[in-house]
Amino acid sequence: MNDYNSSIARGRTMDASVDAGLRTFMLGVYTKLTIGIAIAGVLAFAAGTFEPLTALIFGTPLYYVVAFGPIAIIFGSMFFMKNPSPVGSAILYWALVGLIGLGMGVYFMMAKTGMTTTTAGGISQALNYGTIAKAFFITASAFAALSLWGYTTKKDLSAIGSFAIMALWALVAVSIVYMILPALNILEASSGMEWMISGGFALLSAVLVAWQTQELKEGYYQFAGNERGMAVMTNWGALNFFIMFVNMFRFVLMLLASRE
């Protein structure tokens, strides 16, 4: 009987240790994500409101680095980071945070100047600082709820996650084609197509937030005790979350700012 009680006590201690370790790991991912969002926000504000920086980024060829650099880095990492190191994955994360943050400076530039932009499909957008703040808090609330659900649900999300990833890549291909064809006067741009693409990215990103949270939990149990693996997984988790957050934020902002 004593042996049985001792076994139960040891099991409870191990469970508590694993749970505490998992919470610490997830907290590390969320902390890195939060810092990344904060840095991106500061860079976006500076790029959109500090005139010398605005002119440098949006008035020189550097704009193309900011605009297309994140896509190039993401695709490049798929081929050149087959076995990423903690340092390499961290550099990748912070580089994307910096470039995406600078690119989002256009929103603050619009808010500062009061300018209205019109997309190729005819969607007019007008922004102010209040709209940006509202979009951020809506996105943050939705992200937190989705991640919490992914963390607590007992439902296996692997199937829906795999589908969402395939659908996301298909949508990337569609968006690239859509950017090229209207420029070549082969296809007429439409607001409906722009809403579909933006909404699709936001919806799939929302699904992937829950799935990625569950994947990180499972990854923790797989790599527990492997410091290198845990460090890389923390960076990748924060990176994936950051991209999903940005996709959701952009759609919410587009929705709030649209004057179609």
CSV table of C-alpha atoms in Angstrom, one decimal:
chain,number,residue,atom,x,y,z
A,1,MET,CA,0.0,0.0,0.0
A,2,ASN,CA,2.8,2.3,0.9
A,3,ASP,CA,4.5,1.5,-2.4
A,4,TYR,CA,1.3,2.2,-4.3
A,5,ASN,CA,0.9,5.6,-2.5
A,6,SER,CA,4.6,6.4,-3.2
A,7,SER,CA,4.0,5.6,-6.9
A,8,ILE,CA,1.0,7.9,-7.1
A,9,ALA,CA,3.0,10.7,-5.3
A,10,ARG,CA,5.9,10.3,-7.8
A,11,GLY,CA,3.5,10.4,-10.7
A,12,ARG,CA,1.8,13.5,-9.5
A,13,THR,CA,5.2,15.1,-9.0
A,14,MET,CA,6.3,14.2,-12.5
A,15,ASP,CA,3.0,15.5,-13.9
A,16,ALA,CA,3.4,18.8,-12.0
A,17,SER,CA,7.0,19.1,-13.2
A,18,VAL,CA,5.9,18.5,-16.8
A,19,ASP,CA,3.0,21.0,-16.5
A,20,ALA,CA,5.3,23.6,-15.0
A,21,GLY,CA,7.9,23.1,-17.7
A,22,LEU,CA,5.2,23.3,-20.4
A,23,ARG,CA,3.9,26.6,-18.9
A,24,THR,CA,7.4,28.0,-18.8
A,25,PHE,CA,8.0,27.0,-22.4
A,26,MET,CA,4.8,28.5,-23.7
A,27,LEU,CA,5.4,31.6,-21.7
A,28,GLY,CA,8.8,31.9,-23.4
A,29,VAL,CA,7.1,31.7,-26.8
A,30,TYR,CA,4.5,34.3,-25.9
A,31,THR,CA,7.1,36.6,-24.4
A,32,LYS,CA,9.2,36.5,-27.5
A,33,LEU,CA,6.1,37.1,-29.6
A,34,THR,CA,5.0,40.0,-27.4
A,35,ILE,CA,8.5,41.6,-27.7
A,36,GLY,CA,8.4,41.1,-31.4
A,37,ILE,CA,5.0,42.8,-31.8
A,38,ALA,CA,6.2,45.7,-29.6
A,39,ILE,CA,9.4,46.2,-31.7
A,40,ALA,CA,7.4,46.0,-34.9
A,41,GLY,CA,5.0,48.5,-33.6
A,42,VAL,CA,7.7,50.9,-32.6
A,43,LEU,CA,9.4,50.5,-36.0
A,44,ALA,CA,6.1,51.0,-37.8
A,45,PHE,CA,5.4,54.2,-35.8
A,46,ALA,CA,8.9,55.6,-36.5
A,47,ALA,CA,8.8,54.7,-40.2
A,48,GLY,CA,5.4,56.4,-40.6
A,49,THR,CA,5.8,59.5,-38.5
A,50,PHE,CA,9.5,60.4,-38.5
A,51,GLU,CA,9.9,62.2,-41.9
A,52,PRO,CA,13.6,61.4,-42.7
A,53,LEU,CA,12.9,57.7,-42.0
A,54,THR,CA,9.7,57.8,-44.0
A,55,ALA,CA,11.5,59.3,-47.0
A,56,LEU,CA,14.3,56.8,-46.7
A,57,ILE,CA,12.0,53.7,-46.6
A,58,PHE,CA,9.1,54.8,-48.9
A,59,GLY,CA,11.0,57.1,-51.2
A,60,THR,CA,14.0,55.0,-52.2
A,61,PRO,CA,14.7,51.5,-53.6
A,62,LEU,CA,14.9,50.4,-49.9
A,63,TYR,CA,11.2,50.1,-50.1
A,64,TYR,CA,11.5,47.0,-52.3
A,65,VAL,CA,13.7,45.4,-49.6
A,66,VAL,CA,11.1,46.1,-47.0
A,67,ALA,CA,8.2,45.0,-49.2
A,68,PHE,CA,9.6,41.8,-50.6
A,69,GLY,CA,12.3,41.0,-48.1
A,70,PRO,CA,10.1,39.0,-45.7
A,71,ILE,CA,8.8,36.8,-48.6
A,72,ALA,CA,12.3,36.2,-49.8
A,73,ILE,CA,13.5,35.3,-46.3
A,74,ILE,CA,10.6,32.9,-45.7
A,75,PHE,CA,11.1,31.1,-48.9
A,76,GLY,CA,14.9,31.1,-48.5
A,77,SER,CA,14.7,29.6,-45.0
A,78,MET,CA,12.7,26.7,-46.4
A,79,PHE,CA,15.7,25.7,-48.6
A,80,PHE,CA,18.7,26.8,-46.5
A,81,MET,CA,17.6,26.1,-43.0
A,82,LYS,CA,16.9,22.4,-43.0
A,83,ASN,CA,18.5,22.0,-39.6
A,84,PRO,CA,18.2,25.4,-38.0
A,85,SER,CA,20.3,26.4,-35.0
A,86,PRO,CA,19.0,28.5,-32.1
A,87,VAL,CA,21.1,31.5,-33.3
A,88,GLY,CA,20.0,31.1,-37.0
A,89,SER,CA,16.3,30.8,-36.1
A,90,ALA,CA,16.5,33.8,-33.8
A,91,ILE,CA,18.2,35.9,-36.5
A,92,LEU,CA,15.4,34.9,-38.9
A,93,TYR,CA,12.7,35.9,-36.4
A,94,TRP,CA,14.2,39.3,-35.6
A,95,ALA,CA,14.9,40.1,-39.3
A,96,LEU,CA,11.3,39.4,-40.2
A,97,VAL,CA,10.0,41.4,-37.2
A,98,GLY,CA,12.2,44.3,-38.3
A,99,LEU,CA,11.2,44.3,-42.0
A,100,ILE,CA,7.5,43.7,-41.4
A,101,GLY,CA,7.5,46.4,-38.8
A,102,LEU,CA,9.1,48.9,-41.1
A,103,GLY,CA,6.7,47.9,-43.9
A,104,MET,CA,3.7,48.5,-41.7
A,105,GLY,CA,4.9,52.1,-41.3
A,106,VAL,CA,2.6,52.9,-44.2
A,107,TYR,CA,-0.4,52.7,-41.9
A,108,PHE,CA,1.0,55.3,-39.5
A,109,MET,CA,2.0,57.5,-42.5
A,110,MET,CA,-1.6,57.3,-43.7
A,111,ALA,CA,-2.9,58.1,-40.2
A,112,LYS,CA,-0.5,61.1,-39.8
A,113,THR,CA,-1.2,62.7,-43.2
A,114,GLY,CA,-4.9,61.8,-43.3
A,115,MET,CA,-4.4,60.4,-46.8
A,116,THR,CA,-6.9,58.0,-48.4
A,117,THR,CA,-5.6,55.2,-50.6
A,118,THR,CA,-7.4,53.2,-53.2
A,119,THR,CA,-6.4,49.6,-54.0
A,120,ALA,CA,-6.3,48.3,-57.6
A,121,GLY,CA,-9.7,46.7,-57.0
A,122,GLY,CA,-11.3,50.0,-56.0
A,123,ILE,CA,-11.3,49.7,-52.2
A,124,SER,CA,-10.7,53.1,-50.6
A,125,GLN,CA,-9.1,53.1,-47.2
A,126,ALA,CA,-8.7,56.0,-44.7
A,127,LEU,CA,-6.9,55.5,-41.4
A,128,ASN,CA,-6.4,57.3,-38.1
A,129,TYR,CA,-4.5,56.4,-35.0
A,130,GLY,CA,-7.7,55.2,-33.3
A,131,THR,CA,-8.5,52.8,-36.1
A,132,ILE,CA,-5.0,51.3,-35.8
A,133,ALA,CA,-5.4,50.9,-32.0
A,134,LYS,CA,-8.9,49.4,-32.4
A,135,ALA,CA,-7.6,46.9,-35.0
A,136,PHE,CA,-4.8,45.9,-32.8
A,137,PHE,CA,-6.9,45.2,-29.7
A,138,ILE,CA,-9.5,43.3,-31.8
A,139,THR,CA,-6.7,41.1,-33.2
A,140,ALA,CA,-5.0,40.6,-29.9
A,141,SER,CA,-8.2,39.5,-28.3
A,142,ALA,CA,-9.0,37.1,-31.1
A,143,PHE,CA,-5.5,35.7,-31.1
A,144,ALA,CA,-5.5,35.2,-27.3
A,145,ALA,CA,-8.9,33.4,-27.5
A,146,LEU,CA,-7.8,31.1,-30.3
A,147,SER,CA,-4.5,30.2,-28.7
A,148,LEU,CA,-6.2,29.5,-25.4
A,149,TRP,CA,-8.6,27.2,-27.1
A,150,GLY,CA,-5.8,25.4,-28.9
A,151,TYR,CA,-4.0,25.0,-25.6
A,152,THR,CA,-7.0,23.6,-23.7
A,153,THR,CA,-8.9,21.6,-26.3
A,154,LYS,CA,-8.8,17.8,-26.3
A,155,LYS,CA,-9.7,17.7,-29.9
A,156,ASP,CA,-6.9,16.7,-32.3
A,157,LEU,CA,-6.3,19.6,-34.6
A,158,SER,CA,-3.7,18.0,-36.8
A,159,ALA,CA,-6.1,17.3,-39.7
A,160,ILE,CA,-7.6,20.8,-39.9
A,161,GLY,CA,-4.1,22.2,-39.4
A,162,SER,CA,-2.7,20.3,-42.4
A,163,PHE,CA,-5.6,21.4,-44.5
A,164,ALA,CA,-5.1,25.0,-43.5
A,165,ILE,CA,-1.4,24.9,-44.4
A,166,MET,CA,-2.2,23.5,-47.9
A,167,ALA,CA,-5.0,26.1,-48.3
A,168,LEU,CA,-2.6,28.8,-47.2
A,169,TRP,CA,0.0,27.9,-49.8
A,170,ALA,CA,-2.7,27.8,-52.5
A,171,LEU,CA,-3.8,31.2,-51.4
A,172,VAL,CA,-0.2,32.5,-51.6
A,173,ALA,CA,-0.1,31.2,-55.2
A,174,VAL,CA,-3.4,32.8,-56.1
A,175,SER,CA,-2.3,36.2,-54.6
A,176,ILE,CA,0.9,36.2,-56.5
A,177,VAL,CA,-0.9,35.4,-59.8
A,178,TYR,CA,-3.5,38.1,-58.9
A,179,MET,CA,-0.7,40.7,-58.5
A,180,ILE,CA,0.9,39.8,-61.8
A,181,LEU,CA,-2.1,39.4,-64.2
A,182,PRO,CA,-3.7,42.9,-63.6
A,183,ALA,CA,-0.3,44.5,-64.0
A,184,LEU,CA,-0.1,42.8,-67.5
A,185,ASN,CA,-3.6,43.8,-68.3
A,186,ILE,CA,-4.6,40.2,-68.6
A,187,LEU,CA,-7.1,40.3,-65.7
A,188,GLU,CA,-9.1,43.2,-64.3
A,189,ALA,CA,-8.6,43.9,-60.6
A,190,SER,CA,-11.6,43.6,-58.4
A,191,SER,CA,-12.5,44.5,-54.9
A,192,GLY,CA,-14.2,41.1,-54.4
A,193,MET,CA,-11.0,39.2,-55.2
A,194,GLU,CA,-9.0,41.5,-52.8
A,195,TRP,CA,-11.5,40.8,-50.0
A,196,MET,CA,-11.4,37.1,-50.7
A,197,ILE,CA,-7.6,37.0,-50.6
A,198,SER,CA,-7.3,39.1,-47.4
A,199,GLY,CA,-10.1,37.4,-45.7
A,200,GLY,CA,-8.7,34.0,-46.6
A,201,PHE,CA,-5.3,34.8,-45.1
A,202,ALA,CA,-7.0,36.0,-41.9
A,203,LEU,CA,-9.3,33.0,-41.6
A,204,LEU,CA,-6.6,30.5,-42.3
A,205,SER,CA,-4.2,32.3,-39.9
A,206,ALA,CA,-6.9,32.1,-37.2
A,207,VAL,CA,-7.2,28.4,-37.6
A,208,LEU,CA,-3.4,28.0,-37.6
A,209,VAL,CA,-3.1,29.9,-34.3
A,210,ALA,CA,-5.1,27.2,-32.5
A,211,TRP,CA,-3.3,24.4,-34.4
A,212,GLN,CA,0.2,25.9,-33.8
A,213,THR,CA,-0.5,26.2,-30.1
A,214,GLN,CA,-1.4,22.5,-29.9
A,215,GLU,CA,1.7,21.6,-32.0
A,216,LEU,CA,3.9,23.5,-29.6
A,217,LYS,CA,2.5,21.6,-26.7
A,218,GLU,CA,3.2,18.3,-28.4
A,219,GLY,CA,6.6,19.5,-29.5
A,220,TYR,CA,7.5,20.3,-25.9
A,221,TYR,CA,6.9,16.7,-24.8
A,222,GLN,CA,9.0,15.5,-27.7
A,223,PHE,CA,12.0,17.9,-27.1
A,224,ALA,CA,11.8,18.2,-23.3
A,225,GLY,CA,15.4,18.1,-22.0
A,226,ASN,CA,16.8,19.0,-25.4
A,227,GLU,CA,17.9,22.6,-24.9
A,228,ARG,CA,18.8,23.2,-28.6
A,229,GLY,CA,15.5,21.8,-29.8
A,230,MET,CA,13.6,23.8,-27.3
A,231,ALA,CA,15.4,27.0,-28.2
A,232,VAL,CA,14.7,26.5,-32.0
A,233,MET,CA,11.1,25.6,-31.3
A,234,THR,CA,10.6,28.7,-29.2
A,235,ASN,CA,11.9,30.9,-32.1
A,236,TRP,CA,9.8,29.0,-34.7
A,237,GLY,CA,6.7,29.2,-32.6
A,238,ALA,CA,7.1,32.9,-32.0
A,239,LEU,CA,7.8,33.4,-35.8
A,240,ASN,CA,4.7,31.5,-36.9
A,241,PHE,CA,2.6,33.3,-34.3
A,242,PHE,CA,3.9,36.7,-35.4
A,243,ILE,CA,3.1,36.1,-39.1
A,244,MET,CA,-0.4,34.8,-38.2
A,245,PHE,CA,-1.0,37.9,-35.9
A,246,VAL,CA,0.1,40.2,-38.7
A,247,ASN,CA,-2.2,38.5,-41.2
A,248,MET,CA,-5.1,38.9,-38.9
A,249,PHE,CA,-4.3,42.5,-38.0
A,250,ARG,CA,-4.0,43.5,-41.6
A,251,PHE,CA,-7.4,42.1,-42.5
A,252,VAL,CA,-9.1,43.7,-39.4
A,253,LEU,CA,-7.5,47.0,-40.3
A,254,MET,CA,-8.6,46.7,-43.9
A,255,LEU,CA,-12.1,46.0,-42.7
A,256,LEU,CA,-12.2,49.0,-40.3
A,257,ALA,CA,-10.6,51.4,-42.8
A,258,SER,CA,-12.4,50.5,-45.9
A,259,ARG,CA,-14.5,53.0,-47.7
A,260,GLU,CA,-15.6,50.9,-50.7
